[in-house]
């Protein structure tokens, strides 16, 4: 089974519902945000940690399992995928 696509939006634009709606409609996928200040920096830090432990076989999922849970911000507009 192919996992369903979802978008994790971070940074300043993640607070703009209209921009998030465009993302959802263009990619026909739900958009999630994280209620954390400097979430883009946080994501970069998790990737850096993952890089440091890559040789041990630790997955990115294991690295971020203690991260704040993303919350659903917007879903695609019905019919947008046909446009």
GROMACS .gro file of N, CA, C and O in nm:
model
  332
    1UNK      N    1   0.084  -0.119   0.000
    1UNK     CA    2   0.000   0.000   0.000
    1UNK      C    3   0.087   0.124   0.000
    1UNK      O    4   0.186   0.132   0.072
    2UNK      N    5   0.049   0.222  -0.078
    2UNK     CA    6   0.123   0.348  -0.087
    2UNK      C    7   0.069   0.441   0.021
    2UNK      O    8  -0.053   0.459   0.033
    3UNK      N    9   0.158   0.498   0.103
    3UNK     CA   10   0.109   0.590   0.206
    3UNK      C   11   0.047   0.714   0.143
    3UNK      O   12   0.090   0.758   0.038
    4UNK      N   13  -0.053   0.767   0.208
    4UNK     CA   14  -0.119   0.887   0.159
    4UNK      C   15  -0.027   1.007   0.179
    4UNK      O   16   0.039   1.018   0.282
    5UNK      N   17  -0.022   1.093   0.081
    5UNK     CA   18   0.060   1.214   0.089
    5UNK      C   19   0.002   1.312   0.188
    5UNK      O   20  -0.119   1.329   0.196
    6UNK      N   21   0.089   1.375   0.264
    6UNK     CA   22   0.049   1.487   0.348
    6UNK      C   23   0.162   1.587   0.346
    6UNK      O   24   0.278   1.551   0.327
    7UNK      N   25   0.130   1.712   0.365
    7UNK     CA   26   0.227   1.820   0.362
    7UNK      C   27   0.243   1.874   0.503
    7UNK      O   28   0.143   1.899   0.571
    8UNK      N   29   0.367   1.891   0.544
    8UNK     CA   30   0.397   1.954   0.673
    8UNK      C   31   0.453   2.092   0.643
    8UNK      O   32   0.563   2.106   0.590
    9UNK      N   33   0.375   2.195   0.674
    9UNK     CA   34   0.415   2.333   0.647
    9UNK      C   35   0.478   2.395   0.771
    9UNK      O   36   0.426   2.378   0.882
   10UNK      N   37   0.590   2.463   0.751
   10UNK     CA   38   0.659   2.528   0.863
   10UNK      C   39   0.694   2.671   0.824
   10UNK      O   40   0.679   2.711   0.710
   11UNK      N   41   0.742   2.745   0.919
   11UNK     CA   42   0.785   2.882   0.892
   11UNK      C   43   0.670   2.980   0.894
   11UNK      O   44   0.555   2.945   0.924
   12UNK      N   45   0.700   3.103   0.860
   12UNK     CA   46   0.604   3.211   0.868
   12UNK      C   47   0.478   3.190   0.785
   12UNK      O   48   0.368   3.221   0.828
   13UNK      N   49   0.493   3.136   0.664
   13UNK     CA   50   0.378   3.116   0.578
   13UNK      C   51   0.282   3.010   0.631
   13UNK      O   52   0.168   3.004   0.590
   14UNK      N   53   0.328   2.929   0.725
   14UNK     CA   54   0.241   2.825   0.780
   14UNK      C   55   0.128   2.884   0.864
   14UNK      O   56   0.036   2.811   0.903
   15UNK      N   57   0.132   3.012   0.890
   15UNK     CA   58   0.025   3.079   0.966
   15UNK      C   59  -0.077   3.144   0.873
   15UNK      O   60  -0.175   3.199   0.919
   16UNK      N   61  -0.052   3.134   0.740
   16UNK     CA   62  -0.142   3.196   0.643
   16UNK      C   63  -0.231   3.088   0.581
   16UNK      O   64  -0.187   3.009   0.498
   17UNK      N   65  -0.358   3.086   0.622
   17UNK     CA   66  -0.452   2.982   0.578
   17UNK      C   67  -0.470   2.981   0.426
   17UNK      O   68  -0.489   2.877   0.365
   18UNK      N   69  -0.464   3.100   0.362
   18UNK     CA   70  -0.484   3.105   0.218
   18UNK      C   71  -0.369   3.037   0.144
   18UNK      O   72  -0.391   2.965   0.046
   19UNK      N   73  -0.247   3.057   0.191
   19UNK     CA   74  -0.131   2.991   0.130
   19UNK      C   75  -0.140   2.841   0.153
   19UNK      O   76  -0.115   2.761   0.062
   20UNK      N   77  -0.178   2.800   0.272
   20UNK     CA   78  -0.191   2.658   0.303
   20UNK      C   79  -0.299   2.594   0.215
   20UNK      O   80  -0.283   2.480   0.168
   21UNK      N   81  -0.408   2.667   0.189
   21UNK     CA   82  -0.515   2.613   0.105
   21UNK      C   83  -0.466   2.593  -0.037
   21UNK      O   84  -0.499   2.492  -0.102
   22UNK      N   85  -0.386   2.685  -0.089
   22UNK     CA   86  -0.329   2.669  -0.223
   22UNK      C   87  -0.243   2.543  -0.228
   22UNK      O   88  -0.253   2.464  -0.322
   23UNK      N   89  -0.159   2.523  -0.127
   23UNK     CA   90  -0.076   2.402  -0.121
   23UNK      C   91  -0.163   2.276  -0.123
   23UNK      O   92  -0.135   2.181  -0.198
   24UNK      N   93  -0.265   2.274  -0.042
   24UNK     CA   94  -0.354   2.157  -0.033
   24UNK      C   95  -0.421   2.130  -0.168
   24UNK      O   96  -0.428   2.016  -0.213
   25UNK      N   97  -0.467   2.236  -0.233
   25UNK     CA   98  -0.538   2.220  -0.360
   25UNK      C   99  -0.442   2.178  -0.473
   25UNK      O  100  -0.477   2.091  -0.553
   26UNK      N  101  -0.324   2.236  -0.479
   26UNK     CA  102  -0.228   2.204  -0.585
   26UNK      C  103  -0.180   2.060  -0.573
   26UNK      O  104  -0.171   1.987  -0.671
   27UNK      N  105  -0.149   2.017  -0.451
   27UNK     CA  106  -0.095   1.883  -0.431
   27UNK      C  107  -0.202   1.779  -0.394
   27UNK      O  108  -0.171   1.662  -0.377
   28UNK      N  109  -0.328   1.826  -0.384
   28UNK     CA  110  -0.441   1.739  -0.348
   28UNK      C  111  -0.407   1.656  -0.225
   28UNK      O  112  -0.421   1.532  -0.223
   29UNK      N  113  -0.359   1.725  -0.122
   29UNK     CA  114  -0.318   1.658   0.001
   29UNK      C  115  -0.348   1.748   0.120
   29UNK      O  116  -0.345   1.871   0.109
   30UNK      N  117  -0.378   1.688   0.236
   30UNK     CA  118  -0.400   1.769   0.355
   30UNK      C  119  -0.269   1.836   0.399
   30UNK      O  120  -0.161   1.781   0.378
   31UNK      N  121  -0.282   1.952   0.459
   31UNK     CA  122  -0.166   2.028   0.506
   31UNK      C  123  -0.172   2.034   0.658
   31UNK      O  124  -0.275   2.068   0.716
   32UNK      N  125  -0.059   2.002   0.721
   32UNK     CA  126  -0.046   2.003   0.867
   32UNK      C  127   0.056   2.107   0.908
   32UNK      O  128   0.149   2.138   0.833
   33UNK      N  129   0.039   2.161   1.027
   33UNK     CA  130   0.136   2.256   1.083
   33UNK      C  131   0.172   2.208   1.223
   33UNK      O  132   0.105   2.121   1.279
   34UNK      N  133   0.277   2.267   1.278
   34UNK     CA  134   0.321   2.234   1.413
   34UNK      C  135   0.313   2.360   1.497
   34UNK      O  136   0.362   2.465   1.456
   35UNK      N  137   0.250   2.351   1.612
   35UNK     CA  138   0.238   2.465   1.703
   35UNK      C  139   0.366   2.482   1.784
   35UNK      O  140   0.368   2.467   1.906
   36UNK      N  141   0.475   2.510   1.714
   36UNK     CA  142   0.605   2.529   1.778
   36UNK      C  143   0.671   2.649   1.714
   36UNK      O  144   0.674   2.661   1.591
   37UNK      N  145   0.725   2.737   1.796
   37UNK     CA  146   0.799   2.851   1.742
   37UNK      C  147   0.921   2.800   1.667
   37UNK      O  148   0.983   2.701   1.707
   38UNK      N  149   0.954   2.865   1.559
   38UNK     CA  150   1.071   2.829   1.477
   38UNK      C  151   1.066   2.684   1.431
   38UNK      O  152   1.166   2.613   1.434
   39UNK      N  153   0.949   2.640   1.386
   39UNK     CA  154   0.933   2.500   1.348
   39UNK      C  155   1.021   2.459   1.230
   39UNK      O  156   1.063   2.344   1.222
   40UNK      N  157   1.053   2.552   1.141
   40UNK     CA  158   1.143   2.519   1.030
   40UNK      C  159   1.282   2.485   1.085
   40UNK      O  160   1.345   2.390   1.040
   41UNK      N  161   1.328   2.560   1.182
   41UNK     CA  162   1.457   2.532   1.245
   41UNK      C  163   1.452   2.399   1.319
   41UNK      O  164   1.549   2.322   1.317
   42UNK      N  165   1.340   2.370   1.382
   42UNK     CA  166   1.325   2.245   1.453
   42UNK      C  167   1.336   2.127   1.356
   42UNK      O  168   1.404   2.028   1.383
   43UNK      N  169   1.271   2.138   1.242
   43UNK     CA  170   1.279   2.033   1.141
   43UNK      C  171   1.422   2.012   1.092
   43UNK      O  172   1.467   1.899   1.075
   44UNK      N  173   1.494   2.121   1.072
   44UNK     CA  174   1.635   2.111   1.031
   44UNK      C  175   1.719   2.043   1.139
   44UNK      O  176   1.807   1.963   1.107
   45UNK      N  177   1.690   2.072   1.263
   45UNK     CA  178   1.765   2.009   1.373
   45UNK      C  179   1.740   1.859   1.377
   45UNK      O  180   1.834   1.780   1.396
   46UNK      N  181   1.616   1.818   1.354
   46UNK     CA  182   1.587   1.674   1.350
   46UNK      C  183   1.660   1.606   1.236
   46UNK      O  184   1.711   1.495   1.251
   47UNK      N  185   1.666   1.672   1.121
   47UNK     CA  186   1.739   1.613   1.007
   47UNK      C  187   1.888   1.603   1.039
   47UNK      O  188   1.954   1.505   1.003
   48UNK      N  189   1.942   1.703   1.108
   48UNK     CA  190   2.083   1.700   1.145
   48UNK      C  191   2.111   1.585   1.243
   48UNK      O  192   2.210   1.512   1.227
   49UNK      N  193   2.022   1.568   1.340
   49UNK     CA  194   2.038   1.456   1.435
   49UNK      C  195   2.033   1.323   1.359
   49UNK      O  196   2.114   1.233   1.383
   50UNK      N  197   1.939   1.313   1.267
   50UNK     CA  198   1.927   1.190   1.188
   50UNK      C  199   2.056   1.164   1.111
   50UNK      O  200   2.103   1.050   1.104
   51UNK      N  201   2.116   1.269   1.056
   51UNK     CA  202   2.243   1.253   0.985
   51UNK      C  203   2.354   1.204   1.076
   51UNK      O  204   2.436   1.121   1.037
   52UNK      N  205   2.355   1.254   1.198
   52UNK     CA  206   2.458   1.213   1.294
   52UNK      C  207   2.446   1.067   1.334
   52UNK      O  208   2.546   1.001   1.360
   53UNK      N  209   2.325   1.016   1.340
   53UNK     CA  210   2.305   0.878   1.384
   53UNK      C  211   2.278   0.782   1.267
   53UNK      O  212   2.247   0.666   1.289
   54UNK      N  213   2.293   0.829   1.145
   54UNK     CA  214   2.261   0.748   1.027
   54UNK      C  215   2.338   0.617   1.023
   54UNK      O  216   2.283   0.514   0.983
   55UNK      N  217   2.462   0.618   1.066
   55UNK     CA  218   2.542   0.496   1.062
   55UNK      C  219   2.490   0.388   1.156
   55UNK      O  220   2.521   0.270   1.138
   56UNK      N  221   2.412   0.427   1.255
   56UNK     CA  222   2.358   0.329   1.350
   56UNK      C  223   2.229   0.264   1.300
   56UNK      O  224   2.179   0.173   1.365
   57UNK      N  225   2.176   0.313   1.189
   57UNK     CA  226   2.053   0.256   1.133
   57UNK      C  227   1.926   0.311   1.195
   57UNK      O  228   1.818   0.260   1.169
   58UNK      N  229   1.937   0.415   1.277
   58UNK     CA  230   1.818   0.476   1.337
   58UNK      C  231   1.741   0.549   1.227
   58UNK      O  232   1.798   0.625   1.150
   59UNK      N  233   1.611   0.524   1.220
   59UNK     CA  234   1.530   0.588   1.116
   59UNK      C  235   1.493   0.731   1.156
   59UNK      O  236   1.494   0.765   1.276
   60UNK      N  237   1.456   0.810   1.057
   60UNK     CA  238   1.410   0.946   1.086
   60UNK      C  239   1.283   0.940   1.172
   60UNK      O  240   1.266   1.022   1.262
   61UNK      N  241   1.198   0.842   1.149
   61UNK     CA  242   1.077   0.827   1.230
   61UNK      C  243   1.111   0.810   1.378
   61UNK      O  244   1.044   0.865   1.465
   62UNK      N  245   1.218   0.735   1.406
   62UNK     CA  246   1.259   0.717   1.545
   62UNK      C  247   1.315   0.846   1.604
   62UNK      O  248   1.294   0.876   1.721
   63UNK      N  249   1.385   0.922   1.522
   63UNK     CA  250   1.444   1.049   1.569
   63UNK      C  251   1.335   1.148   1.608
   63UNK      O  252   1.345   1.217   1.708
   64UNK      N  253   1.228   1.154   1.530
   64UNK     CA  254   1.126   1.257   1.552
   64UNK      C  255   1.006   1.208   1.634
   64UNK      O  256   0.910   1.282   1.650
   65UNK      N  257   1.011   1.087   1.688
   65UNK     CA  258   0.892   1.036   1.758
   65UNK      C  259   0.856   1.118   1.882
   65UNK      O  260   0.742   1.111   1.928
   66UNK      N  261   0.946   1.196   1.935
   66UNK     CA  262   0.914   1.282   2.049
   66UNK      C  263   0.879   1.424   2.007
   66UNK      O  264   0.855   1.511   2.090
   67UNK      N  265   0.876   1.448   1.876
   67UNK     CA  266   0.843   1.581   1.824
   67UNK      C  267   0.696   1.613   1.850
   67UNK      O  268   0.614   1.522   1.868
   68UNK      N  269   0.662   1.742   1.851
   68UNK     CA  270   0.520   1.778   1.868
   68UNK      C  271   0.438   1.718   1.754
   68UNK      O  272   0.484   1.710   1.640
   69UNK      N  273   0.319   1.674   1.785
   69UNK     CA  274   0.231   1.615   1.684
   69UNK      C  275   0.177   1.724   1.592
   69UNK      O  276   0.125   1.826   1.639
   70UNK      N  277   0.190   1.707   1.459
   70UNK     CA  278   0.134   1.807   1.367
   70UNK      C  279  -0.018   1.810   1.378
   70UNK      O  280  -0.080   1.708   1.409
   71UNK      N  281  -0.077   1.927   1.353
   71UNK     CA  282  -0.223   1.937   1.355
   71UNK      C  283  -0.272   1.971   1.214
   71UNK      O  284  -0.205   2.044   1.140
   72UNK      N  285  -0.385   1.916   1.179
   72UNK     CA  286  -0.444   1.940   1.048
   72UNK      C  287  -0.483   2.087   1.037
   72UNK      O  288  -0.556   2.139   1.121
   73UNK      N  289  -0.432   2.154   0.932
   73UNK     CA  290  -0.463   2.295   0.912
   73UNK      C  291  -0.570   2.313   0.805
   73UNK      O  292  -0.667   2.386   0.825
   74UNK      N  293  -0.553   2.246   0.690
   74UNK     CA  294  -0.650   2.256   0.579
   74UNK      C  295  -0.652   2.125   0.501
   74UNK      O  296  -0.554   2.049   0.503
   75UNK      N  297  -0.762   2.102   0.433
   75UNK     CA  298  -0.774   1.987   0.342
   75UNK      C  299  -0.803   2.040   0.202
   75UNK      O  300  -0.849   2.154   0.186
   76UNK      N  301  -0.777   1.959   0.100
   76UNK     CA  302  -0.802   2.006  -0.037
   76UNK      C  303  -0.949   2.042  -0.060
   76UNK      O  304  -1.037   1.976  -0.006
   77UNK      N  305  -0.971   2.141  -0.141
   77UNK     CA  306  -1.105   2.179  -0.180
   77UNK      C  307  -1.160   2.070  -0.271
   77UNK      O  308  -1.090   2.023  -0.362
   78UNK      N  309  -1.284   2.030  -0.248
   78UNK     CA  310  -1.345   1.928  -0.331
   78UNK      C  311  -1.343   1.969  -0.478
   78UNK      O  312  -1.380   2.081  -0.511
   79UNK      N  313  -1.293   1.879  -0.562
   79UNK     CA  314  -1.286   1.907  -0.706
   79UNK      C  315  -1.162   1.979  -0.753
   79UNK      O  316  -1.141   1.996  -0.872
   80UNK      N  317  -1.075   2.020  -0.660
   80UNK     CA  318  -0.955   2.097  -0.699
   80UNK      C  319  -0.862   2.014  -0.788
   80UNK      O  320  -0.794   2.070  -0.875
   81UNK      N  321  -0.858   1.882  -0.767
   81UNK     CA  322  -0.766   1.798  -0.845
   81UNK      C  323  -0.805   1.796  -0.993
   81UNK      O  324  -0.723   1.766  -1.079
   82UNK      N  325  -0.929   1.830  -1.025
   82UNK     CA  326  -0.974   1.832  -1.164
   82UNK      C  327  -0.934   1.960  -1.237
   82UNK      O  328  -0.935   1.964  -1.358
   83UNK      N  329  -0.900   2.063  -1.162
   83UNK     CA  330  -0.861   2.191  -1.222
   83UNK      C  331  -0.722   2.186  -1.265
   83UNK      O  332  -0.649   2.169  -1.327
   0.00000   0.00000   0.00000
